Short mmCIF file of C-alpha atoms in Angstrom, two decimals:
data_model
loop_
_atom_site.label_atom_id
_atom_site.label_comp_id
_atom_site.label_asym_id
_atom_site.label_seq_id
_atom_site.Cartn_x
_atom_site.Cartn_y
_atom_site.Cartn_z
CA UNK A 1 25.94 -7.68 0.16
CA UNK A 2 23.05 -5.29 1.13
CA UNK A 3 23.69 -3.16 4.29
CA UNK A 4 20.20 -3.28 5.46
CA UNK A 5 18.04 -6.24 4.53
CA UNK A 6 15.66 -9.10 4.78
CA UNK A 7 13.08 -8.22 7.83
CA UNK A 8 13.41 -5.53 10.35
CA UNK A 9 10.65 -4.80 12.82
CA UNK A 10 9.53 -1.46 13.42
CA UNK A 11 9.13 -2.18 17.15
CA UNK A 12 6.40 -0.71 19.83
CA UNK A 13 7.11 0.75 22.49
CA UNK A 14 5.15 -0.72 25.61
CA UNK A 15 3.47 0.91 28.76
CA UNK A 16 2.35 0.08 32.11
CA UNK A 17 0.31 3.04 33.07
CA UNK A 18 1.52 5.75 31.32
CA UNK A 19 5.34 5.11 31.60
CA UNK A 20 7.77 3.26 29.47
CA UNK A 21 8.19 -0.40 30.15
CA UNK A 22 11.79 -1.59 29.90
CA UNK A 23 10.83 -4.77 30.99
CA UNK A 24 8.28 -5.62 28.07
CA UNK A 25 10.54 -3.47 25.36
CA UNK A 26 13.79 -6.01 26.20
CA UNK A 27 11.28 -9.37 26.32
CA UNK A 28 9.74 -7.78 23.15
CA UNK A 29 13.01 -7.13 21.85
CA UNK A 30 14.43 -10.69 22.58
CA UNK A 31 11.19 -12.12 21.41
CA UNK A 32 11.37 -11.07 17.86
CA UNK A 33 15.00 -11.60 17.37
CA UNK A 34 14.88 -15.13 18.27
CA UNK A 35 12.66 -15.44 15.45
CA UNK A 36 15.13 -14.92 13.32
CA UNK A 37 14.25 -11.34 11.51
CA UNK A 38 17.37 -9.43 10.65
CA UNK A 39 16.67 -6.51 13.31
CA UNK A 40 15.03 -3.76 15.16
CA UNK A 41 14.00 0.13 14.78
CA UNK A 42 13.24 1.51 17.85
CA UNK A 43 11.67 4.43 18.26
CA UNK A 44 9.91 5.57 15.16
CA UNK A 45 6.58 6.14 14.55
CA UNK A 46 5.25 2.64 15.27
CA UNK A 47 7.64 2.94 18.33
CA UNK A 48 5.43 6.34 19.39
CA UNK A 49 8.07 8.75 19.36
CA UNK A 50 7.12 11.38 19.38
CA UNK A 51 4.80 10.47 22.60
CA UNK A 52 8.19 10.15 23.85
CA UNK A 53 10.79 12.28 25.62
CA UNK A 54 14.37 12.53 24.59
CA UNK A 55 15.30 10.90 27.72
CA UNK A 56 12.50 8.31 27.64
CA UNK A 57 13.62 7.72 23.86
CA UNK A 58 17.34 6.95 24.91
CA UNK A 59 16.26 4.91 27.29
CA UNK A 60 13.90 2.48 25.05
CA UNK A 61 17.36 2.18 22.91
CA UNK A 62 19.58 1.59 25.62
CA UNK A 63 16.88 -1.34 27.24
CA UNK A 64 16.50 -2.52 24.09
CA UNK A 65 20.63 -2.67 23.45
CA UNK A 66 20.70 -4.83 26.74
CA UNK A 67 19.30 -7.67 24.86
CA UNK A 68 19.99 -7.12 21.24
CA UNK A 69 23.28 -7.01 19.11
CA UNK A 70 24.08 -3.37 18.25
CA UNK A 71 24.36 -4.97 14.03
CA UNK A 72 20.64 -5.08 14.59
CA UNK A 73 19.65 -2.04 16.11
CA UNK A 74 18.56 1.10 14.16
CA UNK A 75 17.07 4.08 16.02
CA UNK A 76 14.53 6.32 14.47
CA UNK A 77 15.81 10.44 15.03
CA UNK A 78 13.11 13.21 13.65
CA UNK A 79 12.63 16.62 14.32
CA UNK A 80 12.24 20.07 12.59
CA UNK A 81 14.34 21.72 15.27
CA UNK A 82 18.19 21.25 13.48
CA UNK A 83 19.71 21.98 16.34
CA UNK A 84 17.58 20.24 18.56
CA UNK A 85 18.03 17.05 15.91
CA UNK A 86 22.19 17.30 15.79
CA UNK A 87 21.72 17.21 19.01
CA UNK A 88 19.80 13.92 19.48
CA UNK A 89 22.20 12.53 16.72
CA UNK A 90 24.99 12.92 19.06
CA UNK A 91 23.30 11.64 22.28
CA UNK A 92 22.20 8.89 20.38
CA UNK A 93 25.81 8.25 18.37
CA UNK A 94 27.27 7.80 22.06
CA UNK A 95 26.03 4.13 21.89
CA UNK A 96 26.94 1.31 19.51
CA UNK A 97 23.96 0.91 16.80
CA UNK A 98 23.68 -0.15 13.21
CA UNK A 99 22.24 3.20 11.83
CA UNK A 100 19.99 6.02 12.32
CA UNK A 101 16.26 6.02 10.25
CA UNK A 102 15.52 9.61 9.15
CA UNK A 103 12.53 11.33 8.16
CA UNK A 104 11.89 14.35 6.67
CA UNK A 105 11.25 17.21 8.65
CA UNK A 106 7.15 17.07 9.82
CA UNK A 107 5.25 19.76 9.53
CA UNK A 108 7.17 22.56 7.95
CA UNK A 109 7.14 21.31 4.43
CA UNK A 110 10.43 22.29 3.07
CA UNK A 111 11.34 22.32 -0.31
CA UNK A 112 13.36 19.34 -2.42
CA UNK A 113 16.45 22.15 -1.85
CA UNK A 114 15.51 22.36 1.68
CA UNK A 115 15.75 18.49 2.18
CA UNK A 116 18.36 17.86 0.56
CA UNK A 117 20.09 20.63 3.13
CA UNK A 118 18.30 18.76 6.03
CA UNK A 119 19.60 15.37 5.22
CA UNK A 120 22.82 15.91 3.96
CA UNK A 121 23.33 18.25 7.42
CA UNK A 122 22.14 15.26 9.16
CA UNK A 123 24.52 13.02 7.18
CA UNK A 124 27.66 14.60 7.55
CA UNK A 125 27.16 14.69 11.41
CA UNK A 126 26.62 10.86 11.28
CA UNK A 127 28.74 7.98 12.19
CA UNK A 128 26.77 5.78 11.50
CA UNK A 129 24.70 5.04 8.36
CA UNK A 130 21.65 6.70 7.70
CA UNK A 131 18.29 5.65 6.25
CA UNK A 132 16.04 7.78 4.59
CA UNK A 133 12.33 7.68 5.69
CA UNK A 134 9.98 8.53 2.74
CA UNK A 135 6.28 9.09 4.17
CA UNK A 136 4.81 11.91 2.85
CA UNK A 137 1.49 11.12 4.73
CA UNK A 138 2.91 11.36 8.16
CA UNK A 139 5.53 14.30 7.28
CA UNK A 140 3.42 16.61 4.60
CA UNK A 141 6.45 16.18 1.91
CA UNK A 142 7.18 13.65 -0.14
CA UNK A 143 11.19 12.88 -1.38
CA UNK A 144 10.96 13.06 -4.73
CA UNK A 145 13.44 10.76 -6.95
CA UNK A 146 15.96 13.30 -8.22
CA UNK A 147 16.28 14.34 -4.57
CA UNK A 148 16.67 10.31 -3.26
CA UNK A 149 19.76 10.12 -6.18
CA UNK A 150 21.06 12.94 -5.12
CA UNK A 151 21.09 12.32 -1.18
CA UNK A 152 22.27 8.32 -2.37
CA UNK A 153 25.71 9.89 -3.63
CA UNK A 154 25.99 10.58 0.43
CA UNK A 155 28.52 7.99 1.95
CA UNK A 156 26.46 7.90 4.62
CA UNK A 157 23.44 7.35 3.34
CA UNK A 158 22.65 3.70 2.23
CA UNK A 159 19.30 2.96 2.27
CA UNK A 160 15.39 4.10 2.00
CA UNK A 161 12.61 2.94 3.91
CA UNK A 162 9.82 3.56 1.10
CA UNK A 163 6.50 4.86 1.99
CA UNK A 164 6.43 7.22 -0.79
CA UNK A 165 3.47 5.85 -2.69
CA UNK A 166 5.69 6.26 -6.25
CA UNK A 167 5.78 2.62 -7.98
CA UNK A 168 7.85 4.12 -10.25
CA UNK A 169 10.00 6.24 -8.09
CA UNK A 170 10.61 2.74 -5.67
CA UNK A 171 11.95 0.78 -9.32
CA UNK A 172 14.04 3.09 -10.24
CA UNK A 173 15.60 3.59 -6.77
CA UNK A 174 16.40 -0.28 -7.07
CA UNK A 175 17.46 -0.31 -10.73
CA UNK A 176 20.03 2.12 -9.91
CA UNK A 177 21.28 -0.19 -7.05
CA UNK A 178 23.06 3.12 -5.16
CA UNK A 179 20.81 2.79 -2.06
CA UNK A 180 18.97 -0.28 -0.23
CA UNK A 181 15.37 -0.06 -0.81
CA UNK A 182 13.16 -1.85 1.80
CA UNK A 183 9.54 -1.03 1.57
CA UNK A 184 7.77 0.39 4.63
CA UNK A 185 4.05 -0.36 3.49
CA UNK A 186 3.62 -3.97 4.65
CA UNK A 187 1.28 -4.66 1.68
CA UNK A 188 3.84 -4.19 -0.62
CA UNK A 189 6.48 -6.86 0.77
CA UNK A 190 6.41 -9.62 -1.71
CA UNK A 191 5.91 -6.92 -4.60
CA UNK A 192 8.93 -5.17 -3.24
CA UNK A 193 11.55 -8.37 -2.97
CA UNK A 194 10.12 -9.65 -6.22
CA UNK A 195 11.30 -6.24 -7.84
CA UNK A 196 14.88 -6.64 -6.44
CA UNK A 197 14.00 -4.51 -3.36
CA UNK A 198 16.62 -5.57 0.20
CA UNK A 199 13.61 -6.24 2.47
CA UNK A 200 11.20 -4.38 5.11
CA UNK A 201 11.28 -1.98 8.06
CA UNK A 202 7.84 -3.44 9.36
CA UNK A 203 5.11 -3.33 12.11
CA UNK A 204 2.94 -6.28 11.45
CA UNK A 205 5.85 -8.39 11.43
CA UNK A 206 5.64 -8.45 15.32
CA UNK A 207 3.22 -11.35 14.77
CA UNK A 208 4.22 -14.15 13.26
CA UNK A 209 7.87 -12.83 12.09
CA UNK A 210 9.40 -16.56 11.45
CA UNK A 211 6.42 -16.30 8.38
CA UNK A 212 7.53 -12.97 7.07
CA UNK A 213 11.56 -13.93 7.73
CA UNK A 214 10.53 -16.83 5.49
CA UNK A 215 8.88 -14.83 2.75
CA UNK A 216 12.15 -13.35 2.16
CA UNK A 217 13.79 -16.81 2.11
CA UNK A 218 11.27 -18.06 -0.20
CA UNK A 219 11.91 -15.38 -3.12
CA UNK A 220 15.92 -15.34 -3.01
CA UNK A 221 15.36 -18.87 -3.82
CA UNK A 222 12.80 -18.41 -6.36
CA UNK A 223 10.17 -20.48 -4.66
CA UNK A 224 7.91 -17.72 -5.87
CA UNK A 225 4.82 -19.94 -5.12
CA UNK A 226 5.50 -20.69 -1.94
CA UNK A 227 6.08 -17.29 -1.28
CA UNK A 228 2.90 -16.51 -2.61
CA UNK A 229 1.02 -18.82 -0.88
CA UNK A 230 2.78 -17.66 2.25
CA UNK A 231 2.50 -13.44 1.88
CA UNK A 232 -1.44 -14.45 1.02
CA UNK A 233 -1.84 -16.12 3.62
CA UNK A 234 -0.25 -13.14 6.03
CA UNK A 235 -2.49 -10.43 3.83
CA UNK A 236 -5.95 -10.29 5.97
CA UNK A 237 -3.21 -9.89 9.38
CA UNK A 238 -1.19 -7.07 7.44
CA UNK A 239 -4.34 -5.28 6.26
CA UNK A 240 -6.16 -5.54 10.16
CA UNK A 241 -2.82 -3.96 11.57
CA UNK A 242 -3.52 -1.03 9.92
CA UNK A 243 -6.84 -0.46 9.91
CA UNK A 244 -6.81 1.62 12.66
CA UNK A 245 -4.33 3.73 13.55
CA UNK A 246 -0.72 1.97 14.00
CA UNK A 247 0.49 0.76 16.31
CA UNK A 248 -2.97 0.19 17.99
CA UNK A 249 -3.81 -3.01 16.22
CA UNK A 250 0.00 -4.55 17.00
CA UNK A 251 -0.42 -3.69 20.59
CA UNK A 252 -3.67 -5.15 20.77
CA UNK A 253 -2.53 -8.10 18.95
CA UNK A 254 0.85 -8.65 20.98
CA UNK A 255 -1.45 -8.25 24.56
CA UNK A 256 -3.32 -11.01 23.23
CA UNK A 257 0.17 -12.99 23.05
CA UNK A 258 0.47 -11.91 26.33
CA UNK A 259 3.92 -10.13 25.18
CA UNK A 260 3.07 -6.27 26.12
CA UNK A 261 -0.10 -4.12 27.82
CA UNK A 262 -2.36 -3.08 25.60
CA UNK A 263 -1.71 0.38 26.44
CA UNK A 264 -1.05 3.74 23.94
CA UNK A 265 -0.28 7.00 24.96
CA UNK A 266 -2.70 9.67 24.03
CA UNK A 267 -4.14 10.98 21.98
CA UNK A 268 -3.49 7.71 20.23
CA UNK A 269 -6.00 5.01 21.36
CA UNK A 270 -6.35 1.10 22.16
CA UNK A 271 -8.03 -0.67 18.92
CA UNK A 272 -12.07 -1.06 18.91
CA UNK A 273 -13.27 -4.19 21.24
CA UNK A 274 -14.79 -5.24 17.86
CA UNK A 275 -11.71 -5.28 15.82
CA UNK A 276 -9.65 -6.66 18.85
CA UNK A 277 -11.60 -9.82 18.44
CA UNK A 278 -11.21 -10.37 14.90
CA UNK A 279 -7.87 -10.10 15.25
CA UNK A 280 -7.77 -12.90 18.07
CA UNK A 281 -9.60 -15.33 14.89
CA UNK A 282 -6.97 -14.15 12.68
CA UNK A 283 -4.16 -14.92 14.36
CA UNK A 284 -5.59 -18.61 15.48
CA UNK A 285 -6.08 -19.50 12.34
CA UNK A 286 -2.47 -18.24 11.02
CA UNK A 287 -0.84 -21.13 12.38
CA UNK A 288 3.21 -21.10 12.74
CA UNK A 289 3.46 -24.42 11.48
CA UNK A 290 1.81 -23.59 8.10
CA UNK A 291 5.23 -21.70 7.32
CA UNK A 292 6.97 -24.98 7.59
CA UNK A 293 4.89 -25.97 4.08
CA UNK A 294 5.82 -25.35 0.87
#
């Protein structure tokens, strides 16, 4: 059995002028689960982390462990500060969670022998498990495949959250069945569980998560045309939540549910009024009960 699958949300992290609301992130947080997806990342980029302090960043967890099942918590922990990083690890290690998601280190643009050094550091400080983070476009780097085998043989490591635009790279990952492989580009959900990939670390599965939770039902029981019929009718939402920059869109969206503020800390900014109101028509015509066909 998969140690990380079906659909996990990459959760937001709400404000009420300018500071962290605990409130929202726990209703958020209780919200989501309820609809049945398999768990929660807190704190990575969706989550605005790096907006956030350390302190503001433990906090978020801890609210968010109030509500939720440590099983189905994973914390997001990135840096290119080592020490400052082990150091996080082990503040964050002091509570109960399922596992730790990793990216490589921003910025700095180490080499494959370099990340490989970062991750297995990271690693063998860890006790918990640890999933990789592919996404070259937010870090500069890209993990290429012979480095993802190599940091798989890690006991610690069991799974990849794949951004790293590599079709091939992603099969491979899964036809050597050493690591879970859930995508992280929305878009490429269906493709991904119809390759034999575990599921999704996602952010436009805030809206509507019964549909997506279902989409994963729907291919492990080879109902591929209801699952079809289901991810196409999710697409037009998916591609709206990231056409500007995440998690602006999902915040807009979930203020419209009346779930969070639409509020972003800057430099990152509230989505266009334009775009806010096509995704109000979206979402009315993506009915809940049109999961329940097929």
């Amino acid at each position: 059995m998969a140690s990380f699958s079906g659909i996990w949300v990459a959760l937001v992290t709400p404000f009420n002028n300018d500071a962290v609301d605990l409130p929202a992130a726990k209703r958020l947080a209780q919200h989501l689960l309820a609809s049945g997806v398999s768990g929660l990342v807190v704190c990575g980029s969706t989550g605005e982390a790096a907006a956030l302090s350390k302190e503001e960043q433990l906090a978020v967890l801890d609210a968010v462990l109030e509500v939720a099942p440590a099983h189905q918590v994973v914390m997001g922990l990135s840096g290119n500060n080592m020490a400052a990083t082990l150091q996080m690890q082990q503040a964050i290690q002091l509570r109960d969670i399922a596992g730790v998601l990793i990216p490589a280190p921003y910025y700095i643009r180490p080499s494959q022998c370099g990340l490989v050094d970062y991750f297995t550091q990271l690693a063998d400080a860890a006790s918990v498990p640890v999933i990789l983070y592919n996404i070259p476009q937010r870090t500069g780097i890209a993990l290429e495949l012979a480095t993802l085998r190599q940091l798989a043989r890690h006991p610690r490591i069991v799974a990849v959250k794949d951004c790293g635009g590599n079709p091939d790279a992603t099969m491979a990952l899964i036809a050597d069945g050493e690591i879970d492989v859930l995508t992280g580009e929305d878009n490429l959900i269906l493709t991904t569980l119809c390759l034999g990939g575990t599921g999704a670390i996602s952010a436009s599965a805030h809206l509507h998560p019964e549909r997506f939770v279902q989409l994963v039902q729907q291919v492990a029981s080879g109902d591929l045309a209801a699952a079809r019929s289901n991810f196409y009718a999710l697409l037009p939402m998916i591609h709206q939540m990231f056409s500007f920059p995440n998690p602006a869109p999902v915040k807009a969206a979930l203020a419209q549910q009346g779930l969070i503020r639409n509020e972003l800390r800057s430099p990152m900014q509230v989505a266009p009024q334009a775009l806010q109101q096509q995704i109000a028509a979206t979402l009315a015509q993506l009915q809940p009960e049109e999961a329940l066909i097929g």
